[in-house]
XYZ file of C-alpha atoms in Angstrom:
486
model
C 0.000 0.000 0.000
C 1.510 3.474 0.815
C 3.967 1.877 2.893
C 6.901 2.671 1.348
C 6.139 6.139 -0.067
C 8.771 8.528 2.019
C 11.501 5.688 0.831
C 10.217 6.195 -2.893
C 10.042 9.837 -2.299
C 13.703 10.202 -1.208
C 15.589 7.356 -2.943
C 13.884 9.082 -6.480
C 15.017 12.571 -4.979
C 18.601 11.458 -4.783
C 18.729 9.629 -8.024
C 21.778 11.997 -10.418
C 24.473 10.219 -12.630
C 26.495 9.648 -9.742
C 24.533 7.336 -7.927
C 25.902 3.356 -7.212
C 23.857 1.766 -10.222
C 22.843 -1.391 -7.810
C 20.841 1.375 -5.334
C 19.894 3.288 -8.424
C 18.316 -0.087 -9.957
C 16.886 -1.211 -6.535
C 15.446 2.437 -6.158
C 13.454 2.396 -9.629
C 12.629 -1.207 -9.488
C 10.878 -0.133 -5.216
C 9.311 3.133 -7.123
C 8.198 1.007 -10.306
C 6.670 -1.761 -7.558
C 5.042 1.207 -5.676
C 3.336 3.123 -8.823
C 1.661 -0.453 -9.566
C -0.144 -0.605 -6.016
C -1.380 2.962 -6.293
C -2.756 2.224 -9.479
C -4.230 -1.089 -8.643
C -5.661 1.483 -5.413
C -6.658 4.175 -8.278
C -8.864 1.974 -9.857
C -11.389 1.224 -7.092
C -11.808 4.758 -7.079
C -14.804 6.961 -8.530
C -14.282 9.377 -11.529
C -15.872 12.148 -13.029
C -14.144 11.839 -16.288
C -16.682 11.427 -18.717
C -16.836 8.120 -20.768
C -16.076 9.425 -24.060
C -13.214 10.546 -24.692
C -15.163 13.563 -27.498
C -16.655 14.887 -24.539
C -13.412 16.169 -22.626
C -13.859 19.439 -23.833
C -17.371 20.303 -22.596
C -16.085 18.093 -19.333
C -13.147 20.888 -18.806
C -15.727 23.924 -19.966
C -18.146 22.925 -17.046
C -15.703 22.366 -14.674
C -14.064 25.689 -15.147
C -17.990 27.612 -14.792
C -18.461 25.316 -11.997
C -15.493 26.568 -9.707
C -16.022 29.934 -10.887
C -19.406 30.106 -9.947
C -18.616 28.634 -6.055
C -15.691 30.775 -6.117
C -17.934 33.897 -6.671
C -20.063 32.061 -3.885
C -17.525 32.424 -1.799
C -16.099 36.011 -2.155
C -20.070 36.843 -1.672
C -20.634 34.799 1.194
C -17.039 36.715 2.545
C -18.328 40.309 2.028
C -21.761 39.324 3.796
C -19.541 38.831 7.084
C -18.891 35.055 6.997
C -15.667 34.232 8.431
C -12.542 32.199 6.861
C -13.471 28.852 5.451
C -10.122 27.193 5.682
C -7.513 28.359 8.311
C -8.125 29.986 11.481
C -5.382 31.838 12.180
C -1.590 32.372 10.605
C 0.005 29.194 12.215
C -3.110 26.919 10.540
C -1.854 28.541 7.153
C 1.497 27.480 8.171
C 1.195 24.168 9.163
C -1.072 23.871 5.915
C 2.035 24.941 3.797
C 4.115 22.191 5.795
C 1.556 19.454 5.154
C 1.551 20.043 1.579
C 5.380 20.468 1.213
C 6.273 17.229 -0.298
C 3.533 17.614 -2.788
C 4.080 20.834 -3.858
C 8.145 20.156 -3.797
C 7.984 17.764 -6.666
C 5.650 19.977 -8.728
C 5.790 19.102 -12.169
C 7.856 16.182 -11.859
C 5.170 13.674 -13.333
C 6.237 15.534 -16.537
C 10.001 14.917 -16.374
C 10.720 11.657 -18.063
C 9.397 13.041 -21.470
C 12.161 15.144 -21.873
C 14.624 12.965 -24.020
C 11.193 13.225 -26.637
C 11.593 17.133 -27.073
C 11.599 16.105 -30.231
C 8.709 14.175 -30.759
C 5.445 16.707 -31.680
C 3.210 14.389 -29.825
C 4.698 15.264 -26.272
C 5.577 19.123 -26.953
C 2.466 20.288 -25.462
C 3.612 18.243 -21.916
C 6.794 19.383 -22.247
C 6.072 23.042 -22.412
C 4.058 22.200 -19.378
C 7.157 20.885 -17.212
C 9.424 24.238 -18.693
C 6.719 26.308 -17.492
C 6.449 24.510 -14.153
C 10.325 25.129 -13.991
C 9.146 28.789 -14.533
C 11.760 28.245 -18.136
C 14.518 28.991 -15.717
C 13.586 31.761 -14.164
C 14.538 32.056 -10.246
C 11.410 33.772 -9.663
C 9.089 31.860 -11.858
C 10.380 28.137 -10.896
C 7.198 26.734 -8.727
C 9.882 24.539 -6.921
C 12.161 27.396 -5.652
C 9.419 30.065 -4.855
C 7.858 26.812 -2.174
C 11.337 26.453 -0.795
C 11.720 30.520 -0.080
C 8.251 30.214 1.345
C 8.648 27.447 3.740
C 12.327 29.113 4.032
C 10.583 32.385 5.336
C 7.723 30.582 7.512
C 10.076 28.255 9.327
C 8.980 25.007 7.743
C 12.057 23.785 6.567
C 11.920 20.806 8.862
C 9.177 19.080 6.074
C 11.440 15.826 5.642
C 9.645 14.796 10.029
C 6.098 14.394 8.278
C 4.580 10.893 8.300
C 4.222 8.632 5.695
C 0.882 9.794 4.682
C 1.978 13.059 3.653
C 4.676 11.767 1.157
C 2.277 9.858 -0.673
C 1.133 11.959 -3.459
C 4.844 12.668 -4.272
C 6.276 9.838 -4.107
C 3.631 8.893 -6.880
C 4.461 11.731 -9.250
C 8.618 10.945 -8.860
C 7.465 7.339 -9.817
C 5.797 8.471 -12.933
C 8.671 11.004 -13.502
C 10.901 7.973 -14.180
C 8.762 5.465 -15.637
C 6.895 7.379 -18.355
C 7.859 4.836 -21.184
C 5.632 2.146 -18.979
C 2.937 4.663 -17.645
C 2.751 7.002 -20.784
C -1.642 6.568 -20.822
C -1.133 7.003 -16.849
C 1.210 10.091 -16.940
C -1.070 11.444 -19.449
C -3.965 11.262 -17.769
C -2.636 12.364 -14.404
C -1.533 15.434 -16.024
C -5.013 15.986 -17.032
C -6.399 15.953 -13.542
C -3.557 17.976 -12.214
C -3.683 20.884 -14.296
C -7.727 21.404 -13.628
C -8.378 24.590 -11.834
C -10.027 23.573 -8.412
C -11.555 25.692 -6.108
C -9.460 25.023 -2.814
C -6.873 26.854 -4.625
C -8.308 29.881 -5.252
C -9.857 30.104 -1.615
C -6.112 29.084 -0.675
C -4.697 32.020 -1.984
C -7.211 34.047 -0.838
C -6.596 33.096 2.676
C -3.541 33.301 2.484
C -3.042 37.286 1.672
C -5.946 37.688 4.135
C -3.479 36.241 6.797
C -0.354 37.676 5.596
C 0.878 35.080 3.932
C 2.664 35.658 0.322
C -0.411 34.171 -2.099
C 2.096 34.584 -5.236
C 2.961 30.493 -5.721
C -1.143 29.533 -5.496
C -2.098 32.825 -7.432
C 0.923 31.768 -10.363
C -0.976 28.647 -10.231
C -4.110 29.960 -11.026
C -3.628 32.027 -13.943
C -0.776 29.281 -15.734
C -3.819 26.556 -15.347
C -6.457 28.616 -17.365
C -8.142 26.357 -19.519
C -8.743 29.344 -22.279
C -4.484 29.309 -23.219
C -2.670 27.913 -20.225
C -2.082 23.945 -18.717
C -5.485 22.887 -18.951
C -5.878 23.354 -22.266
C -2.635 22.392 -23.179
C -3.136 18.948 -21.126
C -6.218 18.263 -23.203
C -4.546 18.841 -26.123
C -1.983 16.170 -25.237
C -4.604 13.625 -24.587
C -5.075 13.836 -28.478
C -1.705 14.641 -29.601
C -0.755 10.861 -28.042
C -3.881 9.432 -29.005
C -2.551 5.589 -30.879
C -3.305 5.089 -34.065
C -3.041 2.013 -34.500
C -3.106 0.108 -30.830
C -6.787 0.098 -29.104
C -7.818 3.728 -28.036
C -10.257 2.320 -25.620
C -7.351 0.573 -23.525
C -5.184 3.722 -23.680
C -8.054 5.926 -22.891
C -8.691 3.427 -19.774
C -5.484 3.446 -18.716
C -5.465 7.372 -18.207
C -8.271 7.537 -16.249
C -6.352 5.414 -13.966
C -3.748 7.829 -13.958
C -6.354 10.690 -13.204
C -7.340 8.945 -10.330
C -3.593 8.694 -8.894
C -4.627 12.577 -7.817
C -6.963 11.341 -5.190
C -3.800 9.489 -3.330
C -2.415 10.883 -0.112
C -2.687 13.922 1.706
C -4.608 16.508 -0.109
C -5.351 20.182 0.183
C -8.672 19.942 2.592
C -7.408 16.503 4.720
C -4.468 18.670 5.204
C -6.295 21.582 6.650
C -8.848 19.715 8.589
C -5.639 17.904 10.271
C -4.960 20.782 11.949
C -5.301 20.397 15.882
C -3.596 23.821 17.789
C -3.194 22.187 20.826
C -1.156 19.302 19.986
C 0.692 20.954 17.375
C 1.812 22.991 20.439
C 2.706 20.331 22.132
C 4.673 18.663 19.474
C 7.022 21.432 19.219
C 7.490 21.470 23.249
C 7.951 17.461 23.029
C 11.083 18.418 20.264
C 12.248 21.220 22.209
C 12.245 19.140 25.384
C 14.274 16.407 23.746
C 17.383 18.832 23.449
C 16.557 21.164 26.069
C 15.801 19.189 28.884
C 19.128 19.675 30.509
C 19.925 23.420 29.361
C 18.025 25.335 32.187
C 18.999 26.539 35.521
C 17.588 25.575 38.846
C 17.158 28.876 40.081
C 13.906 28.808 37.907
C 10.840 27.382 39.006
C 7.461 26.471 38.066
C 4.882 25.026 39.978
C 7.468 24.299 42.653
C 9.611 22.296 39.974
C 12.674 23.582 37.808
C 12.024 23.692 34.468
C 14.840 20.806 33.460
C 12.172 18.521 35.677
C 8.821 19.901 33.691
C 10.815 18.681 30.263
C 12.285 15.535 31.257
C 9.179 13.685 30.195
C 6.670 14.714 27.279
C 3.905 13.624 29.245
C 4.330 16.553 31.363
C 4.342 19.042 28.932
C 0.174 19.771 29.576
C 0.470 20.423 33.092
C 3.784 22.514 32.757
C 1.530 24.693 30.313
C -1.111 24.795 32.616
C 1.468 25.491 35.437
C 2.943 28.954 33.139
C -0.914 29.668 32.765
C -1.707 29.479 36.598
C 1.165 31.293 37.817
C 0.350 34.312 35.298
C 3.663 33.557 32.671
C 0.769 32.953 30.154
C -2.081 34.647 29.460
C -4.724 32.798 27.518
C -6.980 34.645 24.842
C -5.183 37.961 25.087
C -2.405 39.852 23.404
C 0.812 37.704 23.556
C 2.454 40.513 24.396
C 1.218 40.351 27.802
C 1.847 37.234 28.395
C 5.979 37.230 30.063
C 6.383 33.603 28.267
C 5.818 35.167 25.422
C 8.374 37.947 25.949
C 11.316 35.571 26.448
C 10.692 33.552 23.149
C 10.177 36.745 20.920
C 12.128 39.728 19.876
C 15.805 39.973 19.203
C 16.995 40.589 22.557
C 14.504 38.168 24.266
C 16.407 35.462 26.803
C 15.352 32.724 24.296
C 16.075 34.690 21.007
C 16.643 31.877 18.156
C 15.191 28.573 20.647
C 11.905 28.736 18.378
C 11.451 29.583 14.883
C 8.808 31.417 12.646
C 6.047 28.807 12.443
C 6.905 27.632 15.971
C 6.611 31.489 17.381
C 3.298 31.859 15.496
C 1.808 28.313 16.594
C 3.029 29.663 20.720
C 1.413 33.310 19.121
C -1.811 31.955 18.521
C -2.480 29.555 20.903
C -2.181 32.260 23.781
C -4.111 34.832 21.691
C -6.951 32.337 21.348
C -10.437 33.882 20.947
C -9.009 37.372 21.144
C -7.558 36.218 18.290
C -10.253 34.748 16.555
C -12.726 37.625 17.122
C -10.250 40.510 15.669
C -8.795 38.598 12.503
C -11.523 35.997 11.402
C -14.188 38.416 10.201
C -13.888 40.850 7.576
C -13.804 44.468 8.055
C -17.664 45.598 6.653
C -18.975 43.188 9.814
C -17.290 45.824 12.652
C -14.232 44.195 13.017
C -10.630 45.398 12.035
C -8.751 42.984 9.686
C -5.021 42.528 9.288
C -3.186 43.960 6.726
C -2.936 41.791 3.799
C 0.353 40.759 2.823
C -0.618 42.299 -0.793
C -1.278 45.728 1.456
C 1.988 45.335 2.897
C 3.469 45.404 -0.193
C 2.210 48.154 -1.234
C 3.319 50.217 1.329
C 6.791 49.499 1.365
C 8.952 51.652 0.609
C 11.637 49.581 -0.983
C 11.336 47.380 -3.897
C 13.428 45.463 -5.343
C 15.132 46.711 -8.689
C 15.013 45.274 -11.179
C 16.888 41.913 -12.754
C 20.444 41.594 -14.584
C 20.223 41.848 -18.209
C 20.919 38.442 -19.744
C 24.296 39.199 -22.048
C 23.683 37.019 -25.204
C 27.966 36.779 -25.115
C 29.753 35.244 -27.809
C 29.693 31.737 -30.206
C 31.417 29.326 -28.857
C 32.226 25.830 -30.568
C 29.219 24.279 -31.283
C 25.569 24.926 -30.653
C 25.669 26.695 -27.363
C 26.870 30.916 -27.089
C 28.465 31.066 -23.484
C 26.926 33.278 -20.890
C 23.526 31.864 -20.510
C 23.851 32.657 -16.566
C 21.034 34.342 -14.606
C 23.812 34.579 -11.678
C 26.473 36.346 -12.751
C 29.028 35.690 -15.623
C 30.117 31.724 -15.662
C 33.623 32.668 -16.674
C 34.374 34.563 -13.351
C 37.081 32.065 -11.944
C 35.764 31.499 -8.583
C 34.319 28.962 -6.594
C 30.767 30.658 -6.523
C 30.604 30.229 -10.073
C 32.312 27.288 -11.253
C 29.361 25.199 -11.971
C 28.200 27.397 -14.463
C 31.219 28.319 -15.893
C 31.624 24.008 -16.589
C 28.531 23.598 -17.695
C 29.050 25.919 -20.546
C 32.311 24.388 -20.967
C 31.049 21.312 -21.750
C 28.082 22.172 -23.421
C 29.959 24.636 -26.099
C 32.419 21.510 -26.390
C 29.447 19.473 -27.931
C 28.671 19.350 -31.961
C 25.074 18.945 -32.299
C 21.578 19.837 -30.900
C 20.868 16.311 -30.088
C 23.502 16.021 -27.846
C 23.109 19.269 -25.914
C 19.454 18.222 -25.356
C 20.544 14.915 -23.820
C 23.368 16.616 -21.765
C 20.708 18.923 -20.140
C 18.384 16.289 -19.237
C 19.678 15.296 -16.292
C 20.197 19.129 -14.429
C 16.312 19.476 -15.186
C 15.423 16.376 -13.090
C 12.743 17.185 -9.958
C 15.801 17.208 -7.518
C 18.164 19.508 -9.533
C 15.643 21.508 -12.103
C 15.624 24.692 -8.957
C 19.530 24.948 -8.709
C 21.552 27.817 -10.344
C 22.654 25.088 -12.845
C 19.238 23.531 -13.366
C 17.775 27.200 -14.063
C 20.900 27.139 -16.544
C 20.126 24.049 -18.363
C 16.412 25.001 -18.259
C 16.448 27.999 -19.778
C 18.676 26.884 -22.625
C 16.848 23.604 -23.118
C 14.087 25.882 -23.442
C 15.516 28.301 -25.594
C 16.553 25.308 -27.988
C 13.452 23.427 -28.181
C 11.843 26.557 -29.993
C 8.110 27.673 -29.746
């Protein structure tokens, strides 16, 4: 069953040219082994695909009015004074983008064992898709790099603890990424689900802004997905574009609904959100803490008639210390944090316990002592009486600094061969220092190579899901891009 999906998820994440060929076989044959079970899982499922394939069309027209229409629904039901349909408060968001991380770190990567067919009309249409997931190589376009930064900025870097659950629907797109010559109906048709426009991802990014939250990776998702010129039409098209001609179109056709279903798999959008429990949360990050801290504080301190070192010695505890700070007036439930003294030593740069907690774990600690002080300020919107937040698109627009601007691209010289040197977004490759000497070698080699067809395949492997968000894979992406033409 799902077993074995964070093994899949990393031993596919580490595969590169270098690896031992016996772990690299044993890998794909585990991830091959894997992909089968989901699918045989994927087929028990329900579908709303419609049974012929002449009516996709009409199928992705409806759907698109559909989620408009609820979406409107929504922003209605929002101005009439309901409150937030998904996340509570800021560390809910968080945790949300946490849940999702594995997911949403692989995006794309169903799409990257077509590449070696860039020439091959019936795949260009899926291709372009996995370029434009890689934002073409463009640092602030590349879906994989923009997550990072924003897990980077919201202290949820420390993904890789999630359970098994969570690395499900991952582990299932790396699997496809590297068996697409078995699963080409499957890839196909799991493409097609993926690039639909669904609703929890425009309320998402909503939300998100609402709470302060940068909105730009679900809002980039919403416009490149449009069915009128973005990935949902171009994953239809596909569908026909690798249509046989000659084998049984019934059995291919079959076989991609299959691979539709694969999208139901693991830990989605809304079970990640309802997952969300404040409380132990909390106490999941005090259980970690207490695990290397247990030993760090002095005696001098105590609570409840106990030094601290005592309270953290066992995670069973860790309620009735809480309830201990609470009771002798350290913490102060359902009002500003700021008047809580706990909350003074964990927050602020000159706060005793500067650096012990991060960004996610600050705002979990944040909002569980806020509580319904909390809840009745931020949840409603403004026109029911109640002051909201600043958005973080209203925080951008009143700051005073921007950022300017982006290097111009030098186009540089011809080299030898089909590649002109200089393609770096990062500086010049020929500087000769350490920061650069990846690019600088990668143009090397590529400028030292005689024909298209072998720049392609030398590029392949920096696009791969664990490399494509690199300063070399943004390289090789953006030339592999520029090469393949419109």
């Amino acid at each position: 069953m799902d077993r074995d999906a964070k093994n899949v998820y990393f031993s596919l994440m580490n595969q590169d040219g270098n690896a031992d060929l016996t772990s690299r076989k044993t890998a794909l044959e585990t991830a091959s082994c894997f992909l089968s079970e989901q699918l045989k899982i994927a087929s028990g499922l329900p579908c709303d695909l419609p049974a012929d394939m002449a009516s996709l069309t009409n199928w992705i027209e409806q759907g698109t009015r559909r989620v408009g229409c609820q979406y409107r629904e929504y922003l209605d039901a929002r101005k009439a004074g309901e409150t937030r349909r998904y996340f509570k408060n800021q560390s809910h968001a968080l945790y949300f983008l946490k849940a999702v991380a594995p997911t949403k770190l692989v995006d794309g990567a169903w799409l990257y064992g077509l590449l070696h067919r860039w020439n091959d009309p019936r795949f260009s249409n899926l291709i372009r898709i996995y370029l434009e997931e890689l934002g073409e190589g463009l640092p602030d376009k590349n879906h994989v790099r923009l997550y990072r930064k924003l897990l980077a900025n919201h202290g949820g870097d420390d993904w890789h603890k999630l359970g098994n659950q969570h690395f499900v629907q991952g582990a299932i797109q790396l699997s496809l990424a590297y068996h697409a010559a078995d699963f080409l109906p499957e890839v196909i048709g799991f493409n097609l689900g993926y690039e639909q426009l669904p609703l929890h991802l425009l309320i998402t990014a909503y939300e998100l802004n609402e709470l302060g939250i940068d909105p730009y990776y679900f809002t980039l998702h919403v416009t490149v997905d449009n069915a009128a010129t973005g990935h949902a039409k171009k994953s239809l098209q596909s569908v026909f574009d690798a249509m046989p001609q000659v084998a049984s179109r019934d059995e291919f056709y079959q076989r991609m609904v299959n691979g539709y279903k694969l999208n139901q798999l693991g830990v989605d959008t809304l079970s990640a959100i309802r997952s969300f429990d404040l409380q132990q949360e909390l106490l999941s990050v005090f259980a970690a803490k207490a695990a290397v801290g247990s030993q760090l504080h002095s005696d001098y301190c105590r609570v409840g008639g106990r030094t601290v070192n005592d309270w953290l010695a066992e995670p069973g505890q860790l309620p009735a210390f809480l309830a201990s700070l609470e009771k002798m007036g350290w913490i102060k439930r359902h009002q500003d944090p700021q008047n809580s003294r706990f909350w003074k030593l964990i927050h602020g740069e000159r706060a005793d316990m500067f650096g012990v907690f991060n960004a996610y774990e600050q705002q979990l600690i944040h909002d569980w002592i806020a509580g319904d002080s909390a809840s009745e300020k931020n949840q409603a919107p403004s026109s029911a009486g109640r002051p909201r937040q600043l958005s973080f698109k209203a925080r951008q627009r009143l700051c005073e600094t921007f950022e300017q601007g982006r290097s111009v691209q030098p186009e540089g010289h011809a080299a030898r061969g089909v590649i002109r040197t200089h393609y770096s977004h990062y500086g010049a490759a020929d500087d000769q220092d350490d920061f650069n000497a990846d690019l600088r070698l990668l143009e090397e080699k590529l400028a030292a190579l005689a024909s298209k067809d072998e720049v392609m395949a030398s590029l392949v492997g920096l696009m791969s899901p664990a490399h494509h968000h690199t300063a070399p894979g943004m390289m090789a992406t953006r030339i592999f891009t520029r090469l393949m033409g419109p």
